[in-house]
Short mmCIF file of C-alpha atoms in Angstrom, two decimals:
data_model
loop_
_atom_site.label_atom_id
_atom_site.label_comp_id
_atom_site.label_asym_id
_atom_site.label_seq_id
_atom_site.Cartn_x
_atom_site.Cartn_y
_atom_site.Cartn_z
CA UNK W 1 0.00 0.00 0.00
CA UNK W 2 1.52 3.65 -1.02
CA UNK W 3 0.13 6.90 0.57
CA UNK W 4 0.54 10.12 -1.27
CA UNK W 5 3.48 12.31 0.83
CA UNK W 6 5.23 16.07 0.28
CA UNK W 7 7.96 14.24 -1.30
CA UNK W 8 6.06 11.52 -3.75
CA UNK W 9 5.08 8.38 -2.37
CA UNK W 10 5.94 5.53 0.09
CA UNK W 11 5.43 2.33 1.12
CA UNK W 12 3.10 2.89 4.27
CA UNK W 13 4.10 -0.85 5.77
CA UNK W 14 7.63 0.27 5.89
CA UNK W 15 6.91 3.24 6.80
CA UNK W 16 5.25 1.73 9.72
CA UNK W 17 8.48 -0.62 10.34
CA UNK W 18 10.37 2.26 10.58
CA UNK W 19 8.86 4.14 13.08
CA UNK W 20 8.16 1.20 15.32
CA UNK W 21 12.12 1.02 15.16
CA UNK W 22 12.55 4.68 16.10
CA UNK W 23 10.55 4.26 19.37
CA UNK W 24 11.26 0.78 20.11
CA UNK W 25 7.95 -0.73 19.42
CA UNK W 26 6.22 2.02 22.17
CA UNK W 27 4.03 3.49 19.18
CA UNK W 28 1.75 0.54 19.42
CA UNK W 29 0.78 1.75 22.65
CA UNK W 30 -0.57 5.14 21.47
CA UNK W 31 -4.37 5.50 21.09
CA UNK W 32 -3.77 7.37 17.91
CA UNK W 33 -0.65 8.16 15.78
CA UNK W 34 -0.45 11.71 13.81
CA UNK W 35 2.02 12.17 11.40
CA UNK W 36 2.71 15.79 10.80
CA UNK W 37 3.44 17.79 7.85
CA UNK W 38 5.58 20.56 7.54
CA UNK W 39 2.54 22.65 7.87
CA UNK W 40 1.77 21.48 11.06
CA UNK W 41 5.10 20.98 12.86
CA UNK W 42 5.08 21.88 16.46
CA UNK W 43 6.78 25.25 17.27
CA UNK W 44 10.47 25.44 17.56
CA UNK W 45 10.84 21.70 16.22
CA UNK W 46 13.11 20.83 13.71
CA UNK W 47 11.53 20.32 10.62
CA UNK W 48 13.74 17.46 9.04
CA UNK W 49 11.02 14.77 9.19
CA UNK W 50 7.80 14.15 10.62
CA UNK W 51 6.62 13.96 13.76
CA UNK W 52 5.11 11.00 15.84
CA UNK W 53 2.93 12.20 18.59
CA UNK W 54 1.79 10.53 21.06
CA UNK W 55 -1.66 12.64 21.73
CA UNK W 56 -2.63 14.26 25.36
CA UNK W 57 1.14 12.89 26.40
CA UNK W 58 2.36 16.64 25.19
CA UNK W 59 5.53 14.72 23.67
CA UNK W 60 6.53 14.53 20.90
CA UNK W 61 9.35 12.51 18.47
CA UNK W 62 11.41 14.00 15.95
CA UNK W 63 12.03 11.05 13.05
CA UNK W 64 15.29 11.90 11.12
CA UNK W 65 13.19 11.17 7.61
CA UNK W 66 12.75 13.02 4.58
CA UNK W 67 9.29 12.05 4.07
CA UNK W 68 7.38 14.48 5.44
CA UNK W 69 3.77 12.26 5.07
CA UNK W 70 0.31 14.12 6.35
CA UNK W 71 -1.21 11.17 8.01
CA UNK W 72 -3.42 10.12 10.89
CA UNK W 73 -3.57 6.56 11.89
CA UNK W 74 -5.66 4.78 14.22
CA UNK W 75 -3.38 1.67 16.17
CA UNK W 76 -1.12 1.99 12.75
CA UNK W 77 -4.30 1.30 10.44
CA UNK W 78 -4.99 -1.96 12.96
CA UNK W 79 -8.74 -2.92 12.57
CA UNK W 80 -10.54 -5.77 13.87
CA UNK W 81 -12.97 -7.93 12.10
CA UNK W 82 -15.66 -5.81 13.26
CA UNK W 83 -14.35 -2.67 11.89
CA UNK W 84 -13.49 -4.10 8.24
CA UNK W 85 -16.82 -5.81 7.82
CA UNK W 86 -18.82 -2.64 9.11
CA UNK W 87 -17.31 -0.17 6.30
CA UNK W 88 -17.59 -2.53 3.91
CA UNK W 89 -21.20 -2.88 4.47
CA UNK W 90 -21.86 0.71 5.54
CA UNK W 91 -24.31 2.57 3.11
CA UNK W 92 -24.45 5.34 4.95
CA UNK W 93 -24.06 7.29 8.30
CA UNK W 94 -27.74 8.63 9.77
CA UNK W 95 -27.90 11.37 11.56
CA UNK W 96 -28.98 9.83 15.04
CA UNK W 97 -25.50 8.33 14.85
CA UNK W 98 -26.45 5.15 13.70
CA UNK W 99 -24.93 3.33 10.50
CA UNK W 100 -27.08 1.99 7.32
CA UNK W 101 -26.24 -1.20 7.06
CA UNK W 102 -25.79 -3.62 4.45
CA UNK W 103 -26.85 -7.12 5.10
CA UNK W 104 -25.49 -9.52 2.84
CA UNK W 105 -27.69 -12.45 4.00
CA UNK W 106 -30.88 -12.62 5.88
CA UNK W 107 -32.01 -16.24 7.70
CA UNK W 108 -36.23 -16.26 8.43
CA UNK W 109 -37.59 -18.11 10.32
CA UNK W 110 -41.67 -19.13 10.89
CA UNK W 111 -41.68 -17.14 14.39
CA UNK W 112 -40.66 -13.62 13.29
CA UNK W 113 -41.29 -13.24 9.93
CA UNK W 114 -45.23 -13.44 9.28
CA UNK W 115 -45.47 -10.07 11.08
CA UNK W 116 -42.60 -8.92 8.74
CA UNK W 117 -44.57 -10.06 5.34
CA UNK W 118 -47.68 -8.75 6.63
CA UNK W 119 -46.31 -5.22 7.25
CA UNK W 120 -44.62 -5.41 3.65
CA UNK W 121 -47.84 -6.02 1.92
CA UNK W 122 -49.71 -3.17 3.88
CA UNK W 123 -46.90 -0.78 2.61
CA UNK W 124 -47.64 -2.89 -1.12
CA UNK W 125 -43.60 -3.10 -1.21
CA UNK W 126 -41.87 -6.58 -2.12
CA UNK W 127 -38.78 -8.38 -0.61
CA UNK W 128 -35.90 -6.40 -2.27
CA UNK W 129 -33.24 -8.95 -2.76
CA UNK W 130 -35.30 -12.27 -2.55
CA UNK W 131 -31.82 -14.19 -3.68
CA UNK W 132 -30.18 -12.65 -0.18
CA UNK W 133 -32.93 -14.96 2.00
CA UNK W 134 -32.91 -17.94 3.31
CA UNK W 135 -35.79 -19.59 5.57
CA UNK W 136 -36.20 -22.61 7.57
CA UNK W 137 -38.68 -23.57 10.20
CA UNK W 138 -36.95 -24.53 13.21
CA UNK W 139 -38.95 -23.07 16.47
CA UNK W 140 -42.42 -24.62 16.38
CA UNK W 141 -41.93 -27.49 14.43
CA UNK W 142 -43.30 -30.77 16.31
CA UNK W 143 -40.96 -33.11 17.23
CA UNK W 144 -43.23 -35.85 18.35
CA UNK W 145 -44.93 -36.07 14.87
CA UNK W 146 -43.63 -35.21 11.20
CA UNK W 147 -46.37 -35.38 8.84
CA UNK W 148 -48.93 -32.45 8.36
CA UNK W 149 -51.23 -31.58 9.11
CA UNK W 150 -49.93 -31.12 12.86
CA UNK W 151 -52.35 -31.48 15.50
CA UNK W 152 -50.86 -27.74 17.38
CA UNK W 153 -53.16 -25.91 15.04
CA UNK W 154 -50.55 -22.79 15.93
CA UNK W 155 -47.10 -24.95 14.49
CA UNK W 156 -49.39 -25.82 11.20
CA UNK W 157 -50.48 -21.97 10.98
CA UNK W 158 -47.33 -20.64 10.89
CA UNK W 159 -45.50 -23.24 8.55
CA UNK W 160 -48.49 -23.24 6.36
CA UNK W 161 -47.73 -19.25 6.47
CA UNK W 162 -43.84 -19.37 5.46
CA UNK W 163 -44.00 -21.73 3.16
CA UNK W 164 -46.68 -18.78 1.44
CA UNK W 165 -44.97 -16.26 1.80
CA UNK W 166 -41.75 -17.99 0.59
CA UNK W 167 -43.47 -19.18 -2.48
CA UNK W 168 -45.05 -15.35 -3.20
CA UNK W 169 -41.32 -14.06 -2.27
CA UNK W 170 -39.16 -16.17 -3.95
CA UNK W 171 -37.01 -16.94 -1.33
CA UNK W 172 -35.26 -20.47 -0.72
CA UNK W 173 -36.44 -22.11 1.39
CA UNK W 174 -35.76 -25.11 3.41
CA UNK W 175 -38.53 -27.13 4.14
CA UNK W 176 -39.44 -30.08 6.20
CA UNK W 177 -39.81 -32.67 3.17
CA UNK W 178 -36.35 -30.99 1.31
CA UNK W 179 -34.24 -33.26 4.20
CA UNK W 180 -32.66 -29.94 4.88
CA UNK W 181 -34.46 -28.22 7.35
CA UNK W 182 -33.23 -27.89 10.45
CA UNK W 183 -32.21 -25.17 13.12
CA UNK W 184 -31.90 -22.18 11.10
CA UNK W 185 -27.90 -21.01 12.21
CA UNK W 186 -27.17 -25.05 11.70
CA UNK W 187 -28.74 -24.97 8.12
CA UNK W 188 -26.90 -21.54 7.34
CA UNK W 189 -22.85 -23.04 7.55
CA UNK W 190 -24.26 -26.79 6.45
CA UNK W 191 -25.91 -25.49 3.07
CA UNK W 192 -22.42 -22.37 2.68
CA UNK W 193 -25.06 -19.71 3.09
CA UNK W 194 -22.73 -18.40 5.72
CA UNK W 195 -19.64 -16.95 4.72
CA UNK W 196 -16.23 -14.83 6.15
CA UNK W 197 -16.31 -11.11 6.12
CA UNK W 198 -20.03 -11.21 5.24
CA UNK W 199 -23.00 -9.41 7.86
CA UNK W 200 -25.84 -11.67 8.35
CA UNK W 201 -29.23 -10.70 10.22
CA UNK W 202 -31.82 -12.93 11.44
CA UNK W 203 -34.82 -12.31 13.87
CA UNK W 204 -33.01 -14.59 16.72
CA UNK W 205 -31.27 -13.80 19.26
CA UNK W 206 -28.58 -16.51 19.01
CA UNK W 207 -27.36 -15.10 15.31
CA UNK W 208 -24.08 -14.65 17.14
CA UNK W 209 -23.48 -18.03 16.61
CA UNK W 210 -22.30 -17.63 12.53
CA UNK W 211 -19.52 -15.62 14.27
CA UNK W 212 -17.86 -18.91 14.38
CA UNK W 213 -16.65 -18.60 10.45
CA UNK W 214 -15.67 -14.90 10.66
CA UNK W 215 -19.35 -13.40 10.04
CA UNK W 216 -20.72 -10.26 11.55
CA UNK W 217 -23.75 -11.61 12.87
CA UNK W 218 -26.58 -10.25 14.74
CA UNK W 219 -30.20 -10.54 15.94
CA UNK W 220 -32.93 -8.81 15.09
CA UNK W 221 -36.93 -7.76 15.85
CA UNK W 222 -39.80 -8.25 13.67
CA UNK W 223 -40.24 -4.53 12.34
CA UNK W 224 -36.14 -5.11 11.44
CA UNK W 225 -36.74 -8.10 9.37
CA UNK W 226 -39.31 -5.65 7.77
CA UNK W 227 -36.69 -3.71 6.51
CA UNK W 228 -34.06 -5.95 5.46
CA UNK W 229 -37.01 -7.56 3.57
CA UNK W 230 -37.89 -4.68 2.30
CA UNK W 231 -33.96 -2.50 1.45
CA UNK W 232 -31.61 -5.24 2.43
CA UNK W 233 -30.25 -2.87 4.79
CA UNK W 234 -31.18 -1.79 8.42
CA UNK W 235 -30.54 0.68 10.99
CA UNK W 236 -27.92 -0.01 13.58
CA UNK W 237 -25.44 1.41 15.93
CA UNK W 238 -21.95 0.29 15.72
CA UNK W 239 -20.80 -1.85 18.71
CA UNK W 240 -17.50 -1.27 20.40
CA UNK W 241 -15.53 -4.31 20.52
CA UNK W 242 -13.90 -6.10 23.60
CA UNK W 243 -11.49 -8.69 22.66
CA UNK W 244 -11.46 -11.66 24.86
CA UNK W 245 -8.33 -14.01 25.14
CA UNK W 246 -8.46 -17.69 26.44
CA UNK W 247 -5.01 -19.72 26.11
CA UNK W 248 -4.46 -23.37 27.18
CA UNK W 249 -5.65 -26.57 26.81
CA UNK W 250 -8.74 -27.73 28.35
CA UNK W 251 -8.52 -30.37 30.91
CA UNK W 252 -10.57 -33.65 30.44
CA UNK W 253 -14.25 -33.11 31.40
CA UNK W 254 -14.15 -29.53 30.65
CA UNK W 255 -15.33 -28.05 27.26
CA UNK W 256 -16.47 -24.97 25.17
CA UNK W 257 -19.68 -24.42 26.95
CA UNK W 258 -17.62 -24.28 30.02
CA UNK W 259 -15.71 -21.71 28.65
CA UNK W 260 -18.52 -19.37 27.45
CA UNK W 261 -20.29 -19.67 30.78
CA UNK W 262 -16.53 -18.99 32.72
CA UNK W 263 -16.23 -16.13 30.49
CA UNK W 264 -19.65 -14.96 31.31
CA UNK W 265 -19.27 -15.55 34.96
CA UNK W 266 -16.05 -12.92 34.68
CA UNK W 267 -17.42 -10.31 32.66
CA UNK W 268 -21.00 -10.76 34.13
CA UNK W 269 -24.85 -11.08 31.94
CA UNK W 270 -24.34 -7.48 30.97
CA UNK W 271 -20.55 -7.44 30.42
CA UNK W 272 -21.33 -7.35 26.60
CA UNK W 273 -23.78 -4.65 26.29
CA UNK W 274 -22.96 -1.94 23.77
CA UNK W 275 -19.69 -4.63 22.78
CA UNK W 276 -19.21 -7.33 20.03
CA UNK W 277 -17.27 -10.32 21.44
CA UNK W 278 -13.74 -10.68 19.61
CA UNK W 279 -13.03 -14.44 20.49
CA UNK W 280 -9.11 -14.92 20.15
CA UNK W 281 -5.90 -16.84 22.17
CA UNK W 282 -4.76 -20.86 21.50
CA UNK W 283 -7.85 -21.97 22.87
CA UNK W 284 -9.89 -20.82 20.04
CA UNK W 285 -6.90 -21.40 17.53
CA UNK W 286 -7.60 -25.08 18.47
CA UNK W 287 -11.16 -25.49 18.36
CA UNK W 288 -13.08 -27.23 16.12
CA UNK W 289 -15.58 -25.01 14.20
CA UNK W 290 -18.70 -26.53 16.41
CA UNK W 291 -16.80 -25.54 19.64
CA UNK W 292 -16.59 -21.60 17.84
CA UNK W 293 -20.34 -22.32 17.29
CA UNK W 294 -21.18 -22.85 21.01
CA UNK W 295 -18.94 -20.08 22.49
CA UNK W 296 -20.31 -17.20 19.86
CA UNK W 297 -23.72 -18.38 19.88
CA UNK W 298 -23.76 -17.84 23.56
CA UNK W 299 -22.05 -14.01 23.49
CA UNK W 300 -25.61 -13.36 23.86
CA UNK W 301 -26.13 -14.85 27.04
CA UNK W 302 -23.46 -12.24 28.33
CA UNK W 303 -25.45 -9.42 27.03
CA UNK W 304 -23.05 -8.96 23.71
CA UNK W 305 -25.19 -8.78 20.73
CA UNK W 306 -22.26 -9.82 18.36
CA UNK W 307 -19.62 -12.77 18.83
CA UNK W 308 -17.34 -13.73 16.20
CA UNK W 309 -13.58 -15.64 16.25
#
């Protein structure tokens, strides 16, 4: 990557190098790294090179370069998952400070979404992207009988009312006779619905769990599935993220569940609010993908709204 300088261009990454061995690796520890012009040098400074300043620390380093690059970096350009996947998918910012957000793939299931159609066809609008959908029926299905119709008048209803509004739609769906039906954030990573760097929205509040293969995955109410039906895009705030290391093996007897509900009992049921989960350490490096499964489908369970590895 080159950035545009006073003198031509560079190679930011060395750039980087460079300054990290001026000042002995302490510029990682900066909130945020300015480099100044020679427009902008500090009083009484010599102007030779720019400047790395360390803000509200009132110090500042003279580099003996003769690049003199107008830059501000945040953590030298370091982003997480979160924050790659969010302006990728960012349409726009609103002026209540929330972000318009792209969804790249919405899961429906038979609970939330007959609400959702309903208020679509009172506003006479249609599903937007109809190939970005994917529903299964997974919360009232019977599991003492299989073959319709069901004697809970209520399960029939509402499968009876998908599979409509699927068929009027045009979205996939997974159905009970297809032999791939099943719980909806199973069916999404069994059938490679969900993907890495994608955002994926479903009205559940376990959506967390697609996390596990490097999604941005959330949960969300009725009158949002309205709108991602409707624009493929909703209204949300960006989380702040809290990364959460785990290293070691586990002993015999103890497993990913356990780990999830330690982490929980550490940080507390609210610990997450306002925060997406950032999973990391040798733990995680060693787990299988169903172990990632359990640990971010459960960030919810300690109030964070988003968990992802």
């Amino acid at each position: 990557m080159t950035v545009s300088s006073l003198n031509g261009e560079f190679n930011l990454f060395a750039w980087i190098d460079l300054v990290q061995k001026e000042t002995s690796g302490r510029a990682r520890d900066f909130p945020l790294i300015s480099f100044c012009g020679i427009d902008n040098f500090p009083p009484g400074e010599n102007q030779s090179g720019p400047f790395l300043v360390a803000p509200n620390s009132g110090k500042t380093t003279t580099l003996q370069y003769r690049t003199r690059a107008l830059i501000v970096l945040g953590q030298f350009m370091s982003k997480t998952l979160l924050d790659k996947v969010w302006a990728a998918h960012a349409v726009k910012e609103l002026p209540n400070g929330s972000t318009q957000l792209l969804i790249g793939t919405h899961l429906i299931h038979e609970v939330t979404s007959p609400q959702a159609f309903g208020m679509l066809k009172d506003l006479g609008l249609k599903v937007k992207f109809p190939n970005r959908t994917f529903a299964t029926v997974d919360h009232i299905v019977p599991t003492d009988e299989r073959e319709e119709p069901f004697s809970d008048g209520l399960a029939d209803d509402m499968i009876k009312a998908l599979r409509k509004n699927c068929e009027e739609a045009g979205v996939k769906f997974f159905d009970l006779p297809s032999g791939q039906q099943g719980i909806v954030h199973i069916v999404g990573p069994e059938q490679g619905i969900t993907q890495p760097g994608t955002t994926i929205a479903c009205g559940d509040s376990h959506t967390s769990t697609h996390g596990a293969f490097g999604a941005i995955a959330f949960g969300i109410g009725t009158s949002q599935v309205r709108d991602v039906l409707a624009t493929q895009t909703m209204a949300i705030r960006k989380p702040k993220v809290r990364r959460i290391n785990v290293d070691g093996k586990l002993a015999p007897g103890v497993y990913s569940k356990d780990v999830i509900l330690h982490i929980i009992r550490k940080l507390g049921v609210n610990g997450g609010l306002g925060y997406a989960y950032e999973y990391g350490g040798s733990t995680f490096d060693g787990f299988t993908q169903e172990e990632r499964m359990t640990v971010c489908n459960m960030s919810i369970e300690g109030g964070a709204r988003v968990g992802y590895v």
